[in-house]
PDB file of N, CA and C in Angstrom:
ATOM      1  N   GLY A   5      25.221  30.545   0.267  1.00 80.00           N
ATOM      2  CA  GLY A   5      25.945  29.774   1.237  1.00 80.00           C
ATOM      3  C   GLY A   5      25.007  28.913   2.075  1.00 80.00           C
ATOM      4  N   GLU A   6      25.595  28.132   2.910  1.00 80.00           N
ATOM      5  CA  GLU A   6      24.864  27.162   3.732  1.00 80.00           C
ATOM      6  C   GLU A   6      23.845  27.817   4.663  1.00 80.00           C
ATOM      7  N   ASN A   7      24.120  29.019   5.143  1.00 83.00           N
ATOM      8  CA  ASN A   7      23.222  29.669   6.099  1.00 83.00           C
ATOM      9  C   ASN A   7      22.463  30.840   5.500  1.00 83.00           C
ATOM     10  N   HIS A   8      22.335  30.880   4.212  1.00 86.00           N
ATOM     11  CA  HIS A   8      21.602  31.955   3.531  1.00 86.00           C
ATOM     12  C   HIS A   8      20.104  31.640   3.546  1.00 86.00           C
ATOM     13  N   ALA A   9      19.289  32.697   3.584  1.00 85.00           N
ATOM     14  CA  ALA A   9      17.835  32.511   3.612  1.00 85.00           C
ATOM     15  C   ALA A   9      17.343  31.680   2.425  1.00 85.00           C
ATOM     16  N   SER A  10      17.952  31.855   1.266  1.00 88.00           N
ATOM     17  CA  SER A  10      17.539  31.076   0.083  1.00 88.00           C
ATOM     18  C   SER A  10      17.829  29.587   0.272  1.00 88.00           C
ATOM     19  N   THR A  11      18.905  29.278   0.968  1.00 91.00           N
ATOM     20  CA  THR A  11      19.217  27.873   1.257  1.00 91.00           C
ATOM     21  C   THR A  11      18.145  27.298   2.173  1.00 91.00           C
ATOM     22  N   GLY A  12      17.728  28.082   3.152  1.00 90.00           N
ATOM     23  CA  GLY A  12      16.657  27.640   4.038  1.00 90.00           C
ATOM     24  C   GLY A  12      15.376  27.370   3.282  1.00 90.00           C
ATOM     25  N   MET A  13      15.044  28.265   2.351  1.00 91.00           N
ATOM     26  CA  MET A  13      13.839  28.064   1.538  1.00 91.00           C
ATOM     27  C   MET A  13      13.948  26.790   0.708  1.00 91.00           C
ATOM     28  N   THR A  14      15.139  26.521   0.208  1.00 94.00           N
ATOM     29  CA  THR A  14      15.344  25.293  -0.564  1.00 94.00           C
ATOM     30  C   THR A  14      15.139  24.070   0.322  1.00 94.00           C
ATOM     31  N   TYR A  15      15.665  24.126   1.537  1.00 95.00           N
ATOM     32  CA  TYR A  15      15.440  23.020   2.480  1.00 95.00           C
ATOM     33  C   TYR A  15      13.947  22.843   2.746  1.00 95.00           C
ATOM     34  N   GLY A  16      13.233  23.943   2.908  1.00 95.00           N
ATOM     35  CA  GLY A  16      11.792  23.867   3.127  1.00 95.00           C
ATOM     36  C   GLY A  16      11.069  23.228   1.953  1.00 95.00           C
ATOM     37  N   ASN A  17      11.478  23.604   0.746  1.00 95.00           N
ATOM     38  CA  ASN A  17      10.867  23.007  -0.450  1.00 95.00           C
ATOM     39  C   ASN A  17      11.180  21.520  -0.543  1.00 95.00           C
ATOM     40  N   MET A  18      12.410  21.147  -0.191  1.00 96.00           N
ATOM     41  CA  MET A  18      12.776  19.728  -0.198  1.00 96.00           C
ATOM     42  C   MET A  18      11.945  18.970   0.839  1.00 96.00           C
ATOM     43  N   ALA A  19      11.706  19.597   1.985  1.00 97.00           N
ATOM     44  CA  ALA A  19      10.889  18.958   3.024  1.00 97.00           C
ATOM     45  C   ALA A  19       9.487  18.679   2.506  1.00 97.00           C
ATOM     46  N   ILE A  20       8.923  19.623   1.780  1.00 96.00           N
ATOM     47  CA  ILE A  20       7.584  19.430   1.216  1.00 96.00           C
ATOM     48  C   ILE A  20       7.575  18.250   0.253  1.00 96.00           C
ATOM     49  N   VAL A  21       8.598  18.153  -0.581  1.00 97.00           N
ATOM     50  CA  VAL A  21       8.692  17.032  -1.529  1.00 97.00           C
ATOM     51  C   VAL A  21       8.798  15.716  -0.773  1.00 97.00           C
ATOM     52  N   TYR A  22       9.673  15.669   0.237  1.00 97.00           N
ATOM     53  CA  TYR A  22       9.807  14.434   1.030  1.00 97.00           C
ATOM     54  C   TYR A  22       8.488  14.074   1.707  1.00 97.00           C
ATOM     55  N   GLU A  23       7.782  15.077   2.198  1.00 95.00           N
ATOM     56  CA  GLU A  23       6.493  14.818   2.836  1.00 95.00           C
ATOM     57  C   GLU A  23       5.509  14.233   1.832  1.00 95.00           C
ATOM     58  N   MET A  24       5.479  14.781   0.639  1.00 95.00           N
ATOM     59  CA  MET A  24       4.571  14.278  -0.402  1.00 95.00           C
ATOM     60  C   MET A  24       4.933  12.851  -0.813  1.00 95.00           C
ATOM     61  N   GLN A  25       6.197  12.491  -0.689  1.00 97.00           N
ATOM     62  CA  GLN A  25       6.649  11.144  -1.026  1.00 97.00           C
ATOM     63  C   GLN A  25       6.463  10.161   0.131  1.00 97.00           C
ATOM     64  N   GLY A  26       5.983  10.672   1.257  1.00 96.00           N
ATOM     65  CA  GLY A  26       5.796   9.799   2.416  1.00 96.00           C
ATOM     66  C   GLY A  26       7.065   9.562   3.216  1.00 96.00           C
ATOM     67  N   LYS A  27       8.100  10.337   2.955  1.00 97.00           N
ATOM     68  CA  LYS A  27       9.378  10.220   3.675  1.00 97.00           C
ATOM     69  C   LYS A  27       9.373  11.233   4.822  1.00 97.00           C
ATOM     70  N   PHE A  28       8.596  10.913   5.855  1.00 96.00           N
ATOM     71  CA  PHE A  28       8.296  11.877   6.902  1.00 96.00           C
ATOM     72  C   PHE A  28       9.501  12.219   7.773  1.00 96.00           C
ATOM     73  N   ALA A  29      10.360  11.258   8.048  1.00 96.00           N
ATOM     74  CA  ALA A  29      11.554  11.544   8.853  1.00 96.00           C
ATOM     75  C   ALA A  29      12.472  12.516   8.110  1.00 96.00           C
ATOM     76  N   LEU A  30      12.642  12.295   6.817  1.00 97.00           N
ATOM     77  CA  LEU A  30      13.452  13.229   6.022  1.00 97.00           C
ATOM     78  C   LEU A  30      12.795  14.592   5.937  1.00 97.00           C
ATOM     79  N   ALA A  31      11.484  14.610   5.812  1.00 97.00           N
ATOM     80  CA  ALA A  31      10.772  15.891   5.758  1.00 97.00           C
ATOM     81  C   ALA A  31      11.024  16.684   7.035  1.00 97.00           C
ATOM     82  N   LEU A  32      10.917  16.039   8.183  1.00 96.00           N
ATOM     83  CA  LEU A  32      11.164  16.734   9.448  1.00 96.00           C
ATOM     84  C   LEU A  32      12.607  17.202   9.555  1.00 96.00           C
ATOM     85  N   GLU A  33      13.529  16.398   9.083  1.00 96.00           N
ATOM     86  CA  GLU A  33      14.944  16.794   9.101  1.00 96.00           C
ATOM     87  C   GLU A  33      15.157  18.079   8.292  1.00 96.00           C
ATOM     88  N   TYR A  34      14.557  18.134   7.119  1.00 97.00           N
ATOM     89  CA  TYR A  34      14.752  19.303   6.259  1.00 97.00           C
ATOM     90  C   TYR A  34      13.952  20.513   6.743  1.00 97.00           C
ATOM     91  N   TYR A  35      12.792  20.279   7.346  1.00 96.00           N
ATOM     92  CA  TYR A  35      12.080  21.393   7.987  1.00 96.00           C
ATOM     93  C   TYR A  35      12.940  21.957   9.120  1.00 96.00           C
ATOM     94  N   GLY A  36      13.606  21.074   9.855  1.00 96.00           N
ATOM     95  CA  GLY A  36      14.479  21.521  10.939  1.00 96.00           C
ATOM     96  C   GLY A  36      15.630  22.375  10.436  1.00 96.00           C
ATOM     97  N   LYS A  37      16.219  21.986   9.311  1.00 96.00           N
ATOM     98  CA  LYS A  37      17.292  22.789   8.712  1.00 96.00           C
ATOM     99  C   LYS A  37      16.759  24.143   8.266  1.00 96.00           C
ATOM    100  N   ASP A  38      15.581  24.139   7.661  1.00 96.00           N
ATOM    101  CA  ASP A  38      14.945  25.380   7.231  1.00 96.00           C
ATOM    102  C   ASP A  38      14.673  26.275   8.442  1.00 96.00           C
ATOM    103  N   LEU A  39      14.158  25.694   9.518  1.00 96.00           N
ATOM    104  CA  LEU A  39      13.836  26.473  10.704  1.00 96.00           C
ATOM    105  C   LEU A  39      15.083  27.119  11.298  1.00 96.00           C
ATOM    106  N   ALA A  40      16.164  26.372  11.402  1.00 96.00           N
ATOM    107  CA  ALA A  40      17.396  26.923  11.977  1.00 96.00           C
ATOM    108  C   ALA A  40      17.883  28.122  11.171  1.00 96.00           C
ATOM    109  N   ILE A  41      17.833  28.013   9.858  1.00 95.00           N
ATOM    110  CA  ILE A  41      18.276  29.116   9.000  1.00 95.00           C
ATOM    111  C   ILE A  41      17.297  30.277   9.077  1.00 95.00           C
ATOM    112  N   SER A  42      16.012  29.986   9.105  1.00 94.00           N
ATOM    113  CA  SER A  42      15.004  31.049   9.208  1.00 94.00           C
ATOM    114  C   SER A  42      15.182  31.860  10.483  1.00 94.00           C
ATOM    115  N   VAL A  43      15.370  31.174  11.587  1.00 96.00           N
ATOM    116  CA  VAL A  43      15.557  31.874  12.857  1.00 96.00           C
ATOM    117  C   VAL A  43      16.824  32.726  12.803  1.00 96.00           C
ATOM    118  N   ALA A  44      17.897  32.171  12.240  1.00 95.00           N
ATOM    119  CA  ALA A  44      19.167  32.892  12.183  1.00 95.00           C
ATOM    120  C   ALA A  44      19.121  34.095  11.240  1.00 95.00           C
ATOM    121  N   THR A  45      18.411  33.967  10.121  1.00 94.00           N
ATOM    122  CA  THR A  45      18.442  35.032   9.111  1.00 94.00           C
ATOM    123  C   THR A  45      17.248  35.978   9.185  1.00 94.00           C
ATOM    124  N   LEU A  46      16.087  35.452   9.537  1.00 93.00           N
ATOM    125  CA  LEU A  46      14.873  36.272   9.562  1.00 93.00           C
ATOM    126  C   LEU A  46      14.468  36.678  10.970  1.00 93.00           C
ATOM    127  N   GLY A  47      14.790  35.830  11.934  1.00 95.00           N
ATOM    128  CA  GLY A  47      14.412  36.070  13.317  1.00 95.00           C
ATOM    129  C   GLY A  47      13.296  35.133  13.755  1.00 95.00           C
ATOM    130  N   GLU A  48      13.153  35.011  15.073  1.00 96.00           N
ATOM    131  CA  GLU A  48      12.180  34.078  15.646  1.00 96.00           C
ATOM    132  C   GLU A  48      10.741  34.491  15.392  1.00 96.00           C
ATOM    133  N   HIS A  49      10.494  35.779  15.167  1.00 97.00           N
ATOM    134  CA  HIS A  49       9.125  36.283  15.071  1.00 97.00           C
ATOM    135  C   HIS A  49       8.767  36.734  13.660  1.00 97.00           C
ATOM    136  N   HIS A  50       9.421  36.175  12.670  1.00 96.00           N
ATOM    137  CA  HIS A  50       9.163  36.533  11.270  1.00 96.00           C
ATOM    138  C   HIS A  50       8.096  35.602  10.694  1.00 96.00           C
ATOM    139  N   PRO A  51       7.213  36.124   9.843  1.00 97.00           N
ATOM    140  CA  PRO A  51       6.197  35.262   9.220  1.00 97.00           C
ATOM    141  C   PRO A  51       6.788  34.075   8.455  1.00 97.00           C
ATOM    142  N   GLY A  52       7.970  34.245   7.879  1.00 94.00           N
ATOM    143  CA  GLY A  52       8.612  33.114   7.194  1.00 94.00           C
ATOM    144  C   GLY A  52       8.993  32.008   8.158  1.00 94.00           C
ATOM    145  N   THR A  53       9.449  32.391   9.330  1.00 96.00           N
ATOM    146  CA  THR A  53       9.747  31.410  10.373  1.00 96.00           C
ATOM    147  C   THR A  53       8.457  30.721  10.813  1.00 96.00           C
ATOM    148  N   ALA A  54       7.382  31.491  10.914  1.00 97.00           N
ATOM    149  CA  ALA A  54       6.082  30.918  11.282  1.00 97.00           C
ATOM    150  C   ALA A  54       5.629  29.879  10.261  1.00 97.00           C
ATOM    151  N   ASP A  55       5.898  30.127   8.985  1.00 96.00           N
ATOM    152  CA  ASP A  55       5.510  29.155   7.950  1.00 96.00           C
ATOM    153  C   ASP A  55       6.188  27.815   8.179  1.00 96.00           C
ATOM    154  N   THR A  56       7.479  27.850   8.500  1.00 96.00           N
ATOM    155  CA  THR A  56       8.202  26.601   8.747  1.00 96.00           C
ATOM    156  C   THR A  56       7.697  25.911  10.004  1.00 96.00           C
ATOM    157  N   LEU A  57       7.471  26.680  11.065  1.00 97.00           N
ATOM    158  CA  LEU A  57       6.910  26.101  12.293  1.00 97.00           C
ATOM    159  C   LEU A  57       5.561  25.451  12.009  1.00 97.00           C
ATOM    160  N   PHE A  58       4.735  26.136  11.224  1.00 98.00           N
ATOM    161  CA  PHE A  58       3.419  25.617  10.885  1.00 98.00           C
ATOM    162  C   PHE A  58       3.533  24.303  10.109  1.00 98.00           C
ATOM    163  N   ASN A  59       4.403  24.278   9.106  1.00 97.00           N
ATOM    164  CA  ASN A  59       4.564  23.060   8.302  1.00 97.00           C
ATOM    165  C   ASN A  59       5.045  21.887   9.153  1.00 97.00           C
ATOM    166  N   MET A  60       5.994  22.155  10.037  1.00 97.00           N
ATOM    167  CA  MET A  60       6.479  21.090  10.926  1.00 97.00           C
ATOM    168  C   MET A  60       5.366  20.615  11.857  1.00 97.00           C
ATOM    169  N   GLY A  61       4.635  21.565  12.415  1.00 97.00           N
ATOM    170  CA  GLY A  61       3.550  21.201  13.319  1.00 97.00           C
ATOM    171  C   GLY A  61       2.468  20.401  12.632  1.00 97.00           C
ATOM    172  N   LEU A  62       2.115  20.814  11.432  1.00 96.00           N
ATOM    173  CA  LEU A  62       1.083  20.108  10.683  1.00 96.00           C
ATOM    174  C   LEU A  62       1.517  18.684  10.340  1.00 96.00           C
ATOM    175  N   LEU A  63       2.791  18.509  10.008  1.00 97.00           N
ATOM    176  CA  LEU A  63       3.293  17.172   9.722  1.00 97.00           C
ATOM    177  C   LEU A  63       3.181  16.295  10.969  1.00 97.00           C
ATOM    178  N   HIS A  64       3.590  16.822  12.111  1.00 97.00           N
ATOM    179  CA  HIS A  64       3.445  16.050  13.359  1.00 97.00           C
ATOM    180  C   HIS A  64       1.974  15.713  13.616  1.00 97.00           C
ATOM    181  N   LEU A  65       1.098  16.678  13.420  1.00 96.00           N
ATOM    182  CA  LEU A  65      -0.331  16.452  13.661  1.00 96.00           C
ATOM    183  C   LEU A  65      -0.876  15.383  12.724  1.00 96.00           C
ATOM    184  N   ASP A  66      -0.522  15.476  11.465  1.00 94.00           N
ATOM    185  CA  ASP A  66      -0.995  14.503  10.475  1.00 94.00           C
ATOM    186  C   ASP A  66      -0.439  13.102  10.735  1.00 94.00           C
ATOM    187  N   GLN A  67       0.695  13.037  11.429  1.00 95.00           N
ATOM    188  CA  GLN A  67       1.305  11.745  11.753  1.00 95.00           C
ATOM    189  C   GLN A  67       0.835  11.211  13.109  1.00 95.00           C
ATOM    190  N   GLY A  68      -0.158  11.873  13.701  1.00 96.00           N
ATOM    191  CA  GLY A  68      -0.720  11.391  14.957  1.00 96.00           C
ATOM    192  C   GLY A  68       0.105  11.741  16.182  1.00 96.00           C
ATOM    193  N   ARG A  69       0.873  12.826  16.103  1.00 97.00           N
ATOM    194  CA  ARG A  69       1.704  13.255  17.229  1.00 97.00           C
ATOM    195  C   ARG A  69       1.286  14.662  17.683  1.00 97.00           C
ATOM    196  N   PRO A  70       0.083  14.796  18.248  1.00 97.00           N
ATOM    197  CA  PRO A  70      -0.392  16.130  18.630  1.00 97.00           C
ATOM    198  C   PRO A  70       0.464  16.793  19.704  1.00 97.00           C
ATOM    199  N   ALA A  71       1.093  16.021  20.575  1.00 97.00           N
ATOM    200  CA  ALA A  71       1.938  16.625  21.609  1.00 97.00           C
ATOM    201  C   ALA A  71       3.157  17.305  20.993  1.00 97.00           C
ATOM    202  N   ASP A  72       3.673  16.755  19.917  1.00 97.00           N
ATOM    203  CA  ASP A  72       4.799  17.383  19.205  1.00 97.00           C
ATOM    204  C   ASP A  72       4.315  18.557  18.358  1.00 97.00           C
ATOM    205  N   ALA A  73       3.106  18.438  17.850  1.00 98.00           N
ATOM    206  CA  ALA A  73       2.558  19.466  16.969  1.00 98.00           C
ATOM    207  C   ALA A  73       2.171  20.735  17.712  1.00 98.00           C
ATOM    208  N   ALA A  74       1.613  20.577  18.906  1.00 98.00           N
ATOM    209  CA  ALA A  74       1.003  21.702  19.614  1.00 98.00           C
ATOM    210  C   ALA A  74       1.920  22.908  19.803  1.00 98.00           C
ATOM    211  N   PRO A  75       3.137  22.732  20.348  1.00 98.00           N
ATOM    212  CA  PRO A  75       3.957  23.931  20.566  1.00 98.00           C
ATOM    213  C   PRO A  75       4.356  24.622  19.262  1.00 98.00           C
ATOM    214  N   LEU A  76       4.569  23.850  18.212  1.00 98.00           N
ATOM    215  CA  LEU A  76       4.944  24.422  16.914  1.00 98.00           C
ATOM    216  C   LEU A  76       3.779  25.205  16.315  1.00 98.00           C
ATOM    217  N   LEU A  77       2.589  24.604  16.369  1.00 98.00           N
ATOM    218  CA  LEU A  77       1.419  25.278  15.812  1.00 98.00           C
ATOM    219  C   LEU A  77       1.045  26.515  16.621  1.00 98.00           C
ATOM    220  N   ARG A  78       1.191  26.436  17.930  1.00 98.00           N
ATOM    221  CA  ARG A  78       0.878  27.602  18.772  1.00 98.00           C
ATOM    222  C   ARG A  78       1.851  28.751  18.518  1.00 98.00           C
ATOM    223  N   GLN A  79       3.123  28.411  18.375  1.00 98.00           N
ATOM    224  CA  GLN A  79       4.115  29.451  18.106  1.00 98.00           C
ATOM    225  C   GLN A  79       3.875  30.085  16.735  1.00 98.00           C
ATOM    226  N   ALA A  80       3.601  29.262  15.740  1.00 98.00           N
ATOM    227  CA  ALA A  80       3.323  29.779  14.396  1.00 98.00           C
ATOM    228  C   ALA A  80       2.109  30.696  14.423  1.00 98.00           C
ATOM    229  N   HIS A  81       1.064  30.275  15.133  1.00 98.00           N
ATOM    230  CA  HIS A  81      -0.151  31.087  15.200  1.00 98.00           C
ATOM    231  C   HIS A  81       0.106  32.422  15.905  1.00 98.00           C
ATOM    232  N   ALA A  82       0.858  32.390  16.983  1.00 98.00           N
ATOM    233  CA  ALA A  82       1.159  33.627  17.716  1.00 98.00           C
ATOM    234  C   ALA A  82       1.916  34.616  16.835  1.00 98.00           C
ATOM    235  N   ILE A  83       2.881  34.130  16.079  1.00 98.00           N
ATOM    236  CA  ILE A  83       3.643  35.001  15.176  1.00 98.00           C
ATOM    237  C   ILE A  83       2.719  35.572  14.111  1.00 98.00           C
ATOM    238  N   ARG A  84       1.919  34.719  13.519  1.00 98.00           N
ATOM    239  CA  ARG A  84       1.016  35.174  12.458  1.00 98.00           C
ATOM    240  C   ARG A  84       0.008  36.184  12.989  1.00 98.00           C
ATOM    241  N   LEU A  85      -0.514  35.929  14.160  1.00 98.00           N
ATOM    242  CA  LEU A  85      -1.477  36.849  14.762  1.00 98.00           C
ATOM    243  C   LEU A  85      -0.834  38.224  14.974  1.00 98.00           C
ATOM    244  N   GLU A  86       0.382  38.226  15.509  1.00 97.00           N
ATOM    245  CA  GLU A  86       1.087  39.476  15.789  1.00 97.00           C
ATOM    246  C   GLU A  86       1.500  40.205  14.512  1.00 97.00           C
ATOM    247  N   LYS A  87       2.065  39.486  13.561  1.00 97.00           N
ATOM    248  CA  LYS A  87       2.660  40.124  12.389  1.00 97.00           C
ATOM    249  C   LYS A  87       1.699  40.302  11.216  1.00 97.00           C
ATOM    250  N   LEU A  88       0.723  39.399  11.091  1.00 98.00           N
ATOM    251  CA  LEU A  88      -0.169  39.442   9.926  1.00 98.00           C
ATOM    252  C   LEU A  88      -1.583  39.890  10.277  1.00 98.00           C
ATOM    253  N   GLY A  89      -1.955  39.759  11.553  1.00 98.00           N
ATOM    254  CA  GLY A  89      -3.290  40.148  11.973  1.00 98.00           C
ATOM    255  C   GLY A  89      -4.251  38.974  11.988  1.00 98.00           C
ATOM    256  N   PRO A  90      -5.385  39.132  12.680  1.00 97.00           N
ATOM    257  CA  PRO A  90      -6.313  38.018  12.881  1.00 97.00           C
ATOM    258  C   PRO A  90      -7.078  37.588  11.631  1.00 97.00           C
ATOM    259  N   ASP A  91      -7.177  38.460  10.633  1.00 98.00           N
ATOM    260  CA  ASP A  91      -7.980  38.132   9.454  1.00 98.00           C
ATOM    261  C   ASP A  91      -7.160  37.673   8.254  1.00 98.00           C
ATOM    262  N   HIS A  92      -5.845  37.576   8.416  1.00 98.00           N
ATOM    263  CA  HIS A  92      -4.995  37.132   7.308  1.00 98.00           C
ATOM    264  C   HIS A  92      -5.250  35.646   7.041  1.00 98.00           C
ATOM    265  N   PRO A  93      -5.253  35.229   5.783  1.00 98.00           N
ATOM    266  CA  PRO A  93      -5.508  33.809   5.465  1.00 98.00           C
ATOM    267  C   PRO A  93      -4.581  32.832   6.187  1.00 98.00           C
ATOM    268  N   LYS A  94      -3.314  33.195   6.352  1.00 98.00           N
ATOM    269  CA  LYS A  94      -2.399  32.288   7.053  1.00 98.00           C
ATOM    270  C   LYS A  94      -2.732  32.197   8.541  1.00 98.00           C
ATOM    271  N   THR A  95      -3.154  33.300   9.138  1.00 98.00           N
ATOM    272  CA  THR A  95      -3.558  33.275  10.538  1.00 98.00           C
ATOM    273  C   THR A  95      -4.804  32.417  10.709  1.00 98.00           C
ATOM    274  N   LEU A  96      -5.742  32.566   9.801  1.00 98.00           N
ATOM    275  CA  LEU A  96      -6.966  31.764   9.859  1.00 98.00           C
ATOM    276  C   LEU A  96      -6.658  30.281   9.668  1.00 98.00           C
ATOM    277  N   LYS A  97      -5.708  29.991   8.787  1.00 97.00           N
ATOM    278  CA  LYS A  97      -5.314  28.599   8.553  1.00 97.00           C
ATOM    279  C   LYS A  97      -4.686  27.991   9.812  1.00 97.00           C
ATOM    280  N   SER A  98      -3.857  28.772  10.491  1.00 97.00           N
ATOM    281  CA  SER A  98      -3.255  28.245  11.714  1.00 97.00           C
ATOM    282  C   SER A  98      -4.295  28.106  12.827  1.00 97.00           C
ATOM    283  N   SER A  99      -5.311  28.967  12.837  1.00 97.00           N
ATOM    284  CA  SER A  99      -6.408  28.822  13.801  1.00 97.00           C
ATOM    285  C   SER A  99      -7.133  27.501  13.590  1.00 97.00           C
ATOM    286  N   ARG A 100      -7.379  27.165  12.332  1.00 97.00           N
ATOM    287  CA  ARG A 100      -8.060  25.903  12.022  1.00 97.00           C
ATOM    288  C   ARG A 100      -7.210  24.697  12.443  1.00 97.00           C
ATOM    289  N   ALA A 101      -5.903  24.796  12.242  1.00 97.00           N
ATOM    290  CA  ALA A 101      -5.025  23.699  12.651  1.00 97.00           C
ATOM    291  C   ALA A 101      -5.048  23.530  14.166  1.00 97.00           C
ATOM    292  N   LEU A 102      -5.054  24.629  14.907  1.00 97.00           N
ATOM    293  CA  LEU A 102      -5.114  24.545  16.359  1.00 97.00           C
ATOM    294  C   LEU A 102      -6.398  23.881  16.825  1.00 97.00           C
ATOM    295  N   GLN A 103      -7.476  24.069  16.105  1.00 97.00           N
ATOM    296  CA  GLN A 103      -8.745  23.448  16.463  1.00 97.00           C
ATOM    297  C   GLN A 103      -8.716  21.935  16.312  1.00 97.00           C
ATOM    298  N   ARG A 104      -7.759  21.431  15.559  1.00 95.00           N
ATOM    299  CA  ARG A 104      -7.610  19.983  15.372  1.00 95.00           C
ATOM    300  C   ARG A 104      -6.893  19.316  16.535  1.00 95.00           C
ATOM    301  N   LEU A 105      -6.259  20.121  17.397  1.00 96.00           N
ATOM    302  CA  LEU A 105      -5.542  19.537  18.529  1.00 96.00           C
ATOM    303  C   LEU A 105      -6.525  18.999  19.558  1.00 96.00           C
ATOM    304  N   PRO A 106      -6.175  17.894  20.199  1.00 93.00           N
ATOM    305  CA  PRO A 106      -7.062  17.353  21.240  1.00 93.00           C
ATOM    306  C   PRO A 106      -7.081  18.237  22.469  1.00 93.00           C
TER     307      PRO A 106
END
């Protein structure tokens, strides 16, 4: 159904494709749909939700919008730190992204 976790994952995958095609507005739209479903089905503090937050934040950062990126990347990092630990590859990746912020 429309609000199933698998639908959210599909939206996330579509966002990645749009991002690779340079369709950044569509990518953000589909990341937003993925995020809404992730929060509803997995919860705000789930590593899957953190992945979507991270992808959205990274897209904003890569597009030169660090003010939009910062809260998303910080939230993703906090979730990853809490749920995955400081030495997990995804936590380390989000640490590196935070270092890119001005």
